[in-house]
Amino acid sequence: MKKKKFLRAFVSTLLVGSMALTGCGKKDDDKKEDKTTAAPTTEATQGGNDGTTEGSTDNGGAGYDECTITFDWWGGDSRHEATQAAVDAFMKKYPGIKVEVNFGAWSDWETAKAAEYISGNNPDVQQTNFDWIGKYDADGTTYLDLNTVSDVLDLSQYSDEVLAKTVDSKGGIAGIPVSLTGRTFYWNKATFEKAGLATPTTLDELVSAGAVFKDKLGEDYYPLVIGEYDRMILMTYYLQAKTGEPIINENGNLTVTQDQIKEGLEWIKSLEDAHVIPTMAYILGEGADSMDKSQRFINGQYAGIFEWDSSPKKYISALGDNGSDLVVGNVFPELKSYTKVSLMFSISANSKHPREAAMLLNFMLNDPEGIEIMKTERGIPESKIAYDTLSAAGALDAVSAEAHEQVMNSEPLYWNPLFDDSSLKGGSAAYTTVFQQYSYGMDAGGSKYKVDDAAKELYNAMTAVAPAK
């Protein structure tokens, strides 16, 4: 993992460095005097930069700079393929704009990006997390206010309510919300059928499946697999169902006590004890970079995941010919969900080509050509034209749409981005260390680590970010 981390940081540095060496010149779109409303067609000539864009209107009628812009994102293989295809189509439509890309899995991704923010070398266009506004753009100088490029990026496709979620401390729009998301369950129905069970619809059904899996399928089969961050979210759903309020409220206060956190931790441990979920030692022992890369998941030994409604495509893709075995489950009635901005696209405030960066975003999010390529790789789109285009084409991913419906039907609560503060979420942050140590039963020094230790550490870490109510 460390090698990948350093490689990503190195590649990102190379990409940024290349910008300084790239010459830029003005390019005007050749436009036909056609007053009809038919969709423009694109015909690029050989030679790339010398081509013209026949019949196109480049969002405002002005030309664009011949230049190189950088763009990075994280995700699974299916997201990488779709995004790369959209970038290629964009470069064909706008010859003279070269897009250099960098992408990878989520593991260690934010660590590499944080270093870029410190140095001011973040890419022109970047896939960003909702909480990064508070982390890296607290003073409103890291991300470009997208209002300044609204002649190119069509913000009217998004509701004011959604755009208000991504406003920074200066009142600017720090990122375009691609979709809203929450978590639900996905089940490998073939494995459940092999165990003689229907996929679970209640917490009790899930818990009882643990013993059945162990007895009928063996020690290496589990109804559900959840990592450290997944455990924190599932525990949050469990506690929110008991309290009836967000774990961190809109005022930024933690709404649960240390004793309630202890109760939640004990509940998670009970899932391990009942053979519902594997221990962290067992999960990490495989060495998979992400769960869609896990052979145990691919082979059906992990029969359930607890994931975002925007994420099923990469798991379906990982299952190959057995992709149809993965079905959407409901948010159990014993749990209380939340929704958040799943992810955003942002433009660097330091970009020398903000207009061209905005053109790329508009192509991917609001241009029918880009929309049809991107589909629902980042969830059910919030862009009105994207939703309508995909719906009319029958291209809304059925699994993502069903998962999104399940989340929205669960009457989700408010989500505060403090929940994902870097001191809480990350490779060496509180959620990871607490859930790892509690599952192992010992701390990094080899001393016993009990539920009281875990509850105290997690409570202290959370109240350091979100003071108790």
CSV table of N, CA and C in Angstrom, one decimal, residues 338-435:
chain,number,residue,atom,x,y,z
A,338,TYR,N,-28.6,7.8,7.2
A,338,TYR,CA,-28.4,9.2,6.8
A,338,TYR,C,-28.0,9.3,5.4
A,339,THR,N,-28.1,10.5,4.8
A,339,THR,CA,-27.6,10.8,3.5
A,339,THR,C,-26.7,11.9,3.5
A,340,LYS,N,-25.8,11.9,2.5
A,340,LYS,CA,-24.8,13.0,2.4
A,340,LYS,C,-24.5,13.2,0.9
A,341,VAL,N,-23.8,14.3,0.6
A,341,VAL,CA,-23.3,14.5,-0.8
A,341,VAL,C,-22.3,13.4,-1.0
A,342,SER,N,-22.5,12.5,-2.0
A,342,SER,CA,-21.7,11.4,-2.2
A,342,SER,C,-20.2,11.8,-2.5
A,343,LEU,N,-20.1,12.6,-3.5
A,343,LEU,CA,-18.8,13.2,-3.8
A,343,LEU,C,-19.1,14.4,-4.7
A,344,MET,N,-18.0,15.2,-5.0
A,344,MET,CA,-18.2,16.4,-5.7
A,344,MET,C,-17.1,16.4,-6.8
A,345,PHE,N,-17.2,17.3,-7.7
A,345,PHE,CA,-16.1,17.7,-8.6
A,345,PHE,C,-15.7,19.2,-8.2
A,346,SER,N,-14.5,19.4,-8.0
A,346,SER,CA,-14.0,20.8,-7.7
A,346,SER,C,-12.9,21.2,-8.7
A,347,ILE,N,-12.7,22.5,-8.8
A,347,ILE,CA,-11.7,23.1,-9.6
A,347,ILE,C,-10.7,23.8,-8.7
A,348,SER,N,-9.4,23.6,-8.9
A,348,SER,CA,-8.4,24.3,-8.1
A,348,SER,C,-8.5,25.8,-8.3
A,349,ALA,N,-8.4,26.5,-7.2
A,349,ALA,CA,-8.4,28.0,-7.2
A,349,ALA,C,-7.1,28.5,-7.9
A,350,ASN,N,-6.1,27.6,-7.9
A,350,ASN,CA,-4.8,27.9,-8.6
A,350,ASN,C,-4.7,27.5,-10.0
A,351,SER,N,-5.8,27.0,-10.6
A,351,SER,CA,-5.8,26.6,-12.0
A,351,SER,C,-5.6,27.7,-12.9
A,352,LYS,N,-4.7,27.5,-13.9
A,352,LYS,CA,-4.4,28.6,-14.9
A,352,LYS,C,-5.5,28.5,-16.0
A,353,HIS,N,-6.3,27.5,-16.0
A,353,HIS,CA,-7.3,27.3,-17.0
A,353,HIS,C,-8.6,26.9,-16.4
A,354,PRO,N,-9.2,27.7,-15.6
A,354,PRO,CA,-10.5,27.4,-15.0
A,354,PRO,C,-11.6,27.2,-15.9
A,355,ARG,N,-11.6,28.0,-17.0
A,355,ARG,CA,-12.6,27.9,-18.0
A,355,ARG,C,-12.6,26.5,-18.7
A,356,GLU,N,-11.5,26.0,-19.1
A,356,GLU,CA,-11.3,24.7,-19.7
A,356,GLU,C,-11.7,23.6,-18.7
A,357,ALA,N,-11.3,23.8,-17.5
A,357,ALA,CA,-11.6,22.9,-16.4
A,357,ALA,C,-13.1,22.8,-16.3
A,358,ALA,N,-13.8,23.9,-16.3
A,358,ALA,CA,-15.2,23.9,-16.2
A,358,ALA,C,-15.9,23.3,-17.4
A,359,MET,N,-15.3,23.5,-18.6
A,359,MET,CA,-15.8,22.8,-19.8
A,359,MET,C,-15.8,21.3,-19.6
A,360,LEU,N,-14.7,20.8,-19.0
A,360,LEU,CA,-14.6,19.3,-18.8
A,360,LEU,C,-15.7,18.9,-17.9
A,361,LEU,N,-15.9,19.6,-16.8
A,361,LEU,CA,-17.0,19.3,-15.8
A,361,LEU,C,-18.4,19.3,-16.5
A,362,ASN,N,-18.6,20.4,-17.2
A,362,ASN,CA,-19.9,20.5,-17.9
A,362,ASN,C,-20.2,19.4,-18.9
A,363,PHE,N,-19.1,19.0,-19.6
A,363,PHE,CA,-19.2,17.9,-20.5
A,363,PHE,C,-19.6,16.6,-19.8
A,364,MET,N,-19.0,16.3,-18.7
A,364,MET,CA,-19.2,15.0,-18.0
A,364,MET,C,-20.6,15.0,-17.3
A,365,LEU,N,-21.0,16.2,-16.8
A,365,LEU,CA,-22.2,16.3,-16.0
A,365,LEU,C,-23.5,16.7,-16.7
A,366,ASN,N,-23.3,17.6,-17.7
A,366,ASN,CA,-24.5,18.2,-18.3
A,366,ASN,C,-24.6,18.1,-19.8
A,367,ASP,N,-23.6,17.5,-20.4
A,367,ASP,CA,-23.7,17.4,-21.9
A,367,ASP,C,-24.2,15.9,-22.1
A,368,PRO,N,-25.2,15.8,-23.0
A,368,PRO,CA,-25.8,14.4,-23.2
A,368,PRO,C,-24.7,13.4,-23.6
A,369,GLU,N,-23.7,13.8,-24.4
A,369,GLU,CA,-22.7,12.9,-24.8
A,369,GLU,C,-21.9,12.4,-23.6
A,370,GLY,N,-21.5,13.3,-22.8
A,370,GLY,CA,-20.7,12.9,-21.6
A,370,GLY,C,-21.6,12.1,-20.6
A,371,ILE,N,-22.8,12.6,-20.5
A,371,ILE,CA,-23.8,11.9,-19.5
A,371,ILE,C,-24.0,10.4,-19.9
A,372,GLU,N,-24.1,10.2,-21.2
A,372,GLU,CA,-24.4,8.8,-21.6
A,372,GLU,C,-23.1,7.9,-21.4
A,373,ILE,N,-21.9,8.5,-21.3
A,373,ILE,CA,-20.7,7.8,-21.1
A,373,ILE,C,-20.6,7.5,-19.6
A,374,MET,N,-20.8,8.6,-18.8
A,374,MET,CA,-20.6,8.5,-17.3
A,374,MET,C,-21.7,7.6,-16.7
A,375,LYS,N,-22.9,7.7,-17.2
A,375,LYS,CA,-24.0,7.0,-16.6
A,375,LYS,C,-24.1,7.2,-15.1
A,376,THR,N,-24.2,6.1,-14.3
A,376,THR,CA,-24.4,6.2,-12.9
A,376,THR,C,-23.2,5.8,-12.1
A,377,GLU,N,-22.0,5.9,-12.7
A,377,GLU,CA,-20.8,5.5,-12.0
A,377,GLU,C,-20.6,6.2,-10.7
A,378,ARG,N,-21.1,7.4,-10.5
A,378,ARG,CA,-21.0,8.1,-9.3
A,378,ARG,C,-22.4,8.3,-8.6
A,379,GLY,N,-23.3,7.4,-8.9
A,379,GLY,CA,-24.6,7.5,-8.3
A,379,GLY,C,-25.6,8.1,-9.2
A,380,ILE,N,-26.9,8.1,-8.7
A,380,ILE,CA,-28.0,8.7,-9.4
A,380,ILE,C,-27.7,10.2,-9.5
A,381,PRO,N,-27.6,10.8,-10.7
A,381,PRO,CA,-27.1,12.2,-10.8
A,381,PRO,C,-28.1,13.2,-10.3
A,382,GLU,N,-27.6,14.2,-9.7
A,382,GLU,CA,-28.4,15.4,-9.2
A,382,GLU,C,-28.7,16.3,-10.3
A,383,SER,N,-27.9,16.3,-11.4
A,383,SER,CA,-28.1,17.2,-12.5
A,383,SER,C,-29.4,16.8,-13.2
A,384,LYS,N,-30.3,17.8,-13.4
A,384,LYS,CA,-31.6,17.5,-14.0
A,384,LYS,C,-31.5,16.9,-15.4
A,385,ILE,N,-30.6,17.5,-16.2
A,385,ILE,CA,-30.5,17.0,-17.6
A,385,ILE,C,-29.9,15.6,-17.6
A,386,ALA,N,-29.0,15.4,-16.7
A,386,ALA,CA,-28.4,14.0,-16.6
A,386,ALA,C,-29.4,13.0,-16.2
A,387,TYR,N,-30.2,13.3,-15.2
A,387,TYR,CA,-31.2,12.4,-14.8
A,387,TYR,C,-32.2,12.1,-15.9
A,388,ASP,N,-32.7,13.2,-16.6
A,388,ASP,CA,-33.7,13.0,-17.6
A,388,ASP,C,-33.1,12.3,-18.8
A,389,THR,N,-31.9,12.6,-19.2
A,389,THR,CA,-31.2,11.9,-20.3
A,389,THR,C,-31.1,10.4,-20.1
A,390,LEU,N,-30.6,10.1,-18.9
A,390,LEU,CA,-30.4,8.6,-18.6
A,390,LEU,C,-31.8,7.9,-18.4
A,391,SER,N,-32.7,8.6,-17.9
A,391,SER,CA,-34.1,8.0,-17.7
A,391,SER,C,-34.7,7.7,-19.0
A,392,ALA,N,-34.7,8.7,-19.9
A,392,ALA,CA,-35.3,8.6,-21.2
A,392,ALA,C,-34.6,7.5,-22.1
A,393,ALA,N,-33.3,7.3,-21.8
A,393,ALA,CA,-32.6,6.3,-22.6
A,393,ALA,C,-32.6,4.9,-21.9
A,394,GLY,N,-33.3,4.8,-20.8
A,394,GLY,CA,-33.4,3.6,-20.0
A,394,GLY,C,-32.0,3.2,-19.5
A,395,ALA,N,-31.2,4.2,-19.3
A,395,ALA,CA,-29.8,4.0,-18.9
A,395,ALA,C,-29.5,4.2,-17.4
A,396,LEU,N,-30.5,4.5,-16.6
A,396,LEU,CA,-30.3,4.7,-15.2
A,396,LEU,C,-30.0,3.3,-14.7
A,397,ASP,N,-28.8,3.1,-14.1
A,397,ASP,CA,-28.4,1.8,-13.6
A,397,ASP,C,-29.5,1.3,-12.6
A,398,ALA,N,-30.0,0.1,-13.0
A,398,ALA,CA,-31.2,-0.4,-12.2
A,398,ALA,C,-30.8,-0.7,-10.7
A,399,VAL,N,-29.6,-1.2,-10.5
A,399,VAL,CA,-29.2,-1.6,-9.2
A,399,VAL,C,-28.9,-0.3,-8.3
A,400,SER,N,-28.2,0.7,-8.9
A,400,SER,CA,-28.0,1.9,-8.2
A,400,SER,C,-29.3,2.7,-7.9
A,401,ALA,N,-30.2,2.7,-8.9
A,401,ALA,CA,-31.5,3.3,-8.7
A,401,ALA,C,-32.3,2.6,-7.6
A,402,GLU,N,-32.3,1.3,-7.5
A,402,GLU,CA,-33.0,0.6,-6.5
A,402,GLU,C,-32.4,0.8,-5.1
A,403,ALA,N,-31.1,0.9,-5.1
A,403,ALA,CA,-30.4,1.1,-3.8
A,403,ALA,C,-30.7,2.5,-3.3
A,404,HIS,N,-30.7,3.5,-4.3
A,404,HIS,CA,-30.9,4.9,-3.9
A,404,HIS,C,-32.4,5.0,-3.3
A,405,GLU,N,-33.3,4.3,-4.0
A,405,GLU,CA,-34.7,4.3,-3.5
A,405,GLU,C,-34.8,3.7,-2.1
A,406,GLN,N,-34.1,2.6,-1.9
A,406,GLN,CA,-34.1,2.0,-0.5
A,406,GLN,C,-33.6,3.0,0.5
A,407,VAL,N,-32.5,3.7,0.2
A,407,VAL,CA,-32.0,4.7,1.2
A,407,VAL,C,-32.9,5.8,1.4
A,408,MET,N,-33.5,6.4,0.3
A,408,MET,CA,-34.4,7.5,0.5
A,408,MET,C,-35.7,7.1,1.2
A,409,ASN,N,-36.1,5.9,1.0
A,409,ASN,CA,-37.4,5.4,1.6
A,409,ASN,C,-37.2,5.1,3.1
A,410,SER,N,-35.9,5.1,3.6
A,410,SER,CA,-35.6,4.8,5.0
A,410,SER,C,-35.7,6.1,5.9
A,411,GLU,N,-36.2,7.2,5.3
A,411,GLU,CA,-36.3,8.5,6.0
A,411,GLU,C,-35.0,8.9,6.7
A,412,PRO,N,-33.9,9.1,5.9
A,412,PRO,CA,-32.6,9.3,6.4
A,412,PRO,C,-32.5,10.6,7.2
A,413,LEU,N,-31.6,10.6,8.2
A,413,LEU,CA,-31.3,11.8,9.0
A,413,LEU,C,-30.2,12.6,8.4
A,414,TYR,N,-30.0,13.8,9.0
A,414,TYR,CA,-29.0,14.7,8.6
A,414,TYR,C,-27.6,14.1,8.9
A,415,TRP,N,-26.7,14.5,8.0
A,415,TRP,CA,-25.3,14.0,8.2
A,415,TRP,C,-24.4,15.3,8.3
A,416,ASN,N,-23.6,15.3,9.3
A,416,ASN,CA,-22.6,16.4,9.5
A,416,ASN,C,-21.2,16.0,9.0
A,417,PRO,N,-20.6,16.8,8.2
A,417,PRO,CA,-19.3,16.4,7.7
A,417,PRO,C,-18.2,16.3,8.7
A,418,LEU,N,-18.5,16.7,9.9
A,418,LEU,CA,-17.5,16.5,11.0
A,418,LEU,C,-17.3,15.0,11.3
A,419,PHE,N,-18.3,14.2,10.9
A,419,PHE,CA,-18.2,12.8,11.1
A,419,PHE,C,-17.0,12.2,10.3
A,420,ASP,N,-16.6,12.8,9.2
A,420,ASP,CA,-15.5,12.4,8.4
A,420,ASP,C,-14.3,13.2,8.6
A,421,ASP,N,-14.2,13.9,9.8
A,421,ASP,CA,-13.0,14.6,10.1
A,421,ASP,C,-11.7,13.7,10.0
A,422,SER,N,-10.6,14.3,9.5
A,422,SER,CA,-9.4,13.5,9.3
A,422,SER,C,-8.9,12.8,10.5
A,423,SER,N,-9.2,13.4,11.7
A,423,SER,CA,-8.8,12.7,12.9
A,423,SER,C,-9.6,11.5,13.3
A,424,LEU,N,-10.8,11.4,12.6
A,424,LEU,CA,-11.7,10.3,12.8
A,424,LEU,C,-11.6,9.2,11.7
A,425,LYS,N,-11.6,9.7,10.5
A,425,LYS,CA,-11.6,8.8,9.3
A,425,LYS,C,-10.3,8.8,8.6
A,426,GLY,N,-9.7,7.7,8.4
A,426,GLY,CA,-8.5,7.6,7.7
A,426,GLY,C,-7.7,6.4,8.1
A,427,GLY,N,-6.6,6.1,7.4
A,427,GLY,CA,-5.8,4.9,7.7
A,427,GLY,C,-5.3,4.8,9.1
A,428,SER,N,-4.9,5.9,9.7
A,428,SER,CA,-4.4,5.8,11.1
A,428,SER,C,-5.3,6.7,12.1
A,429,ALA,N,-6.5,7.0,11.7
A,429,ALA,CA,-7.4,7.8,12.5
A,429,ALA,C,-8.2,6.9,13.4
A,430,ALA,N,-9.1,7.6,14.2
A,430,ALA,CA,-9.7,6.9,15.3
A,430,ALA,C,-10.6,5.7,14.9
A,431,TYR,N,-11.4,5.9,13.9
A,431,TYR,CA,-12.3,4.8,13.5
A,431,TYR,C,-11.5,3.5,13.2
A,432,THR,N,-10.4,3.7,12.4
A,432,THR,CA,-9.6,2.6,12.0
A,432,THR,C,-8.9,1.9,13.3
A,433,THR,N,-8.3,2.8,14.1
A,433,THR,CA,-7.5,2.2,15.2
A,433,THR,C,-8.4,1.6,16.2
A,434,VAL,N,-9.5,2.3,16.5
A,434,VAL,CA,-10.4,1.7,17.6
A,434,VAL,C,-11.0,0.4,17.1
A,435,PHE,N,-11.6,0.3,15.9
A,435,PHE,CA,-12.2,-0.9,15.5
A,435,PHE,C,-11.2,-2.0,15.2
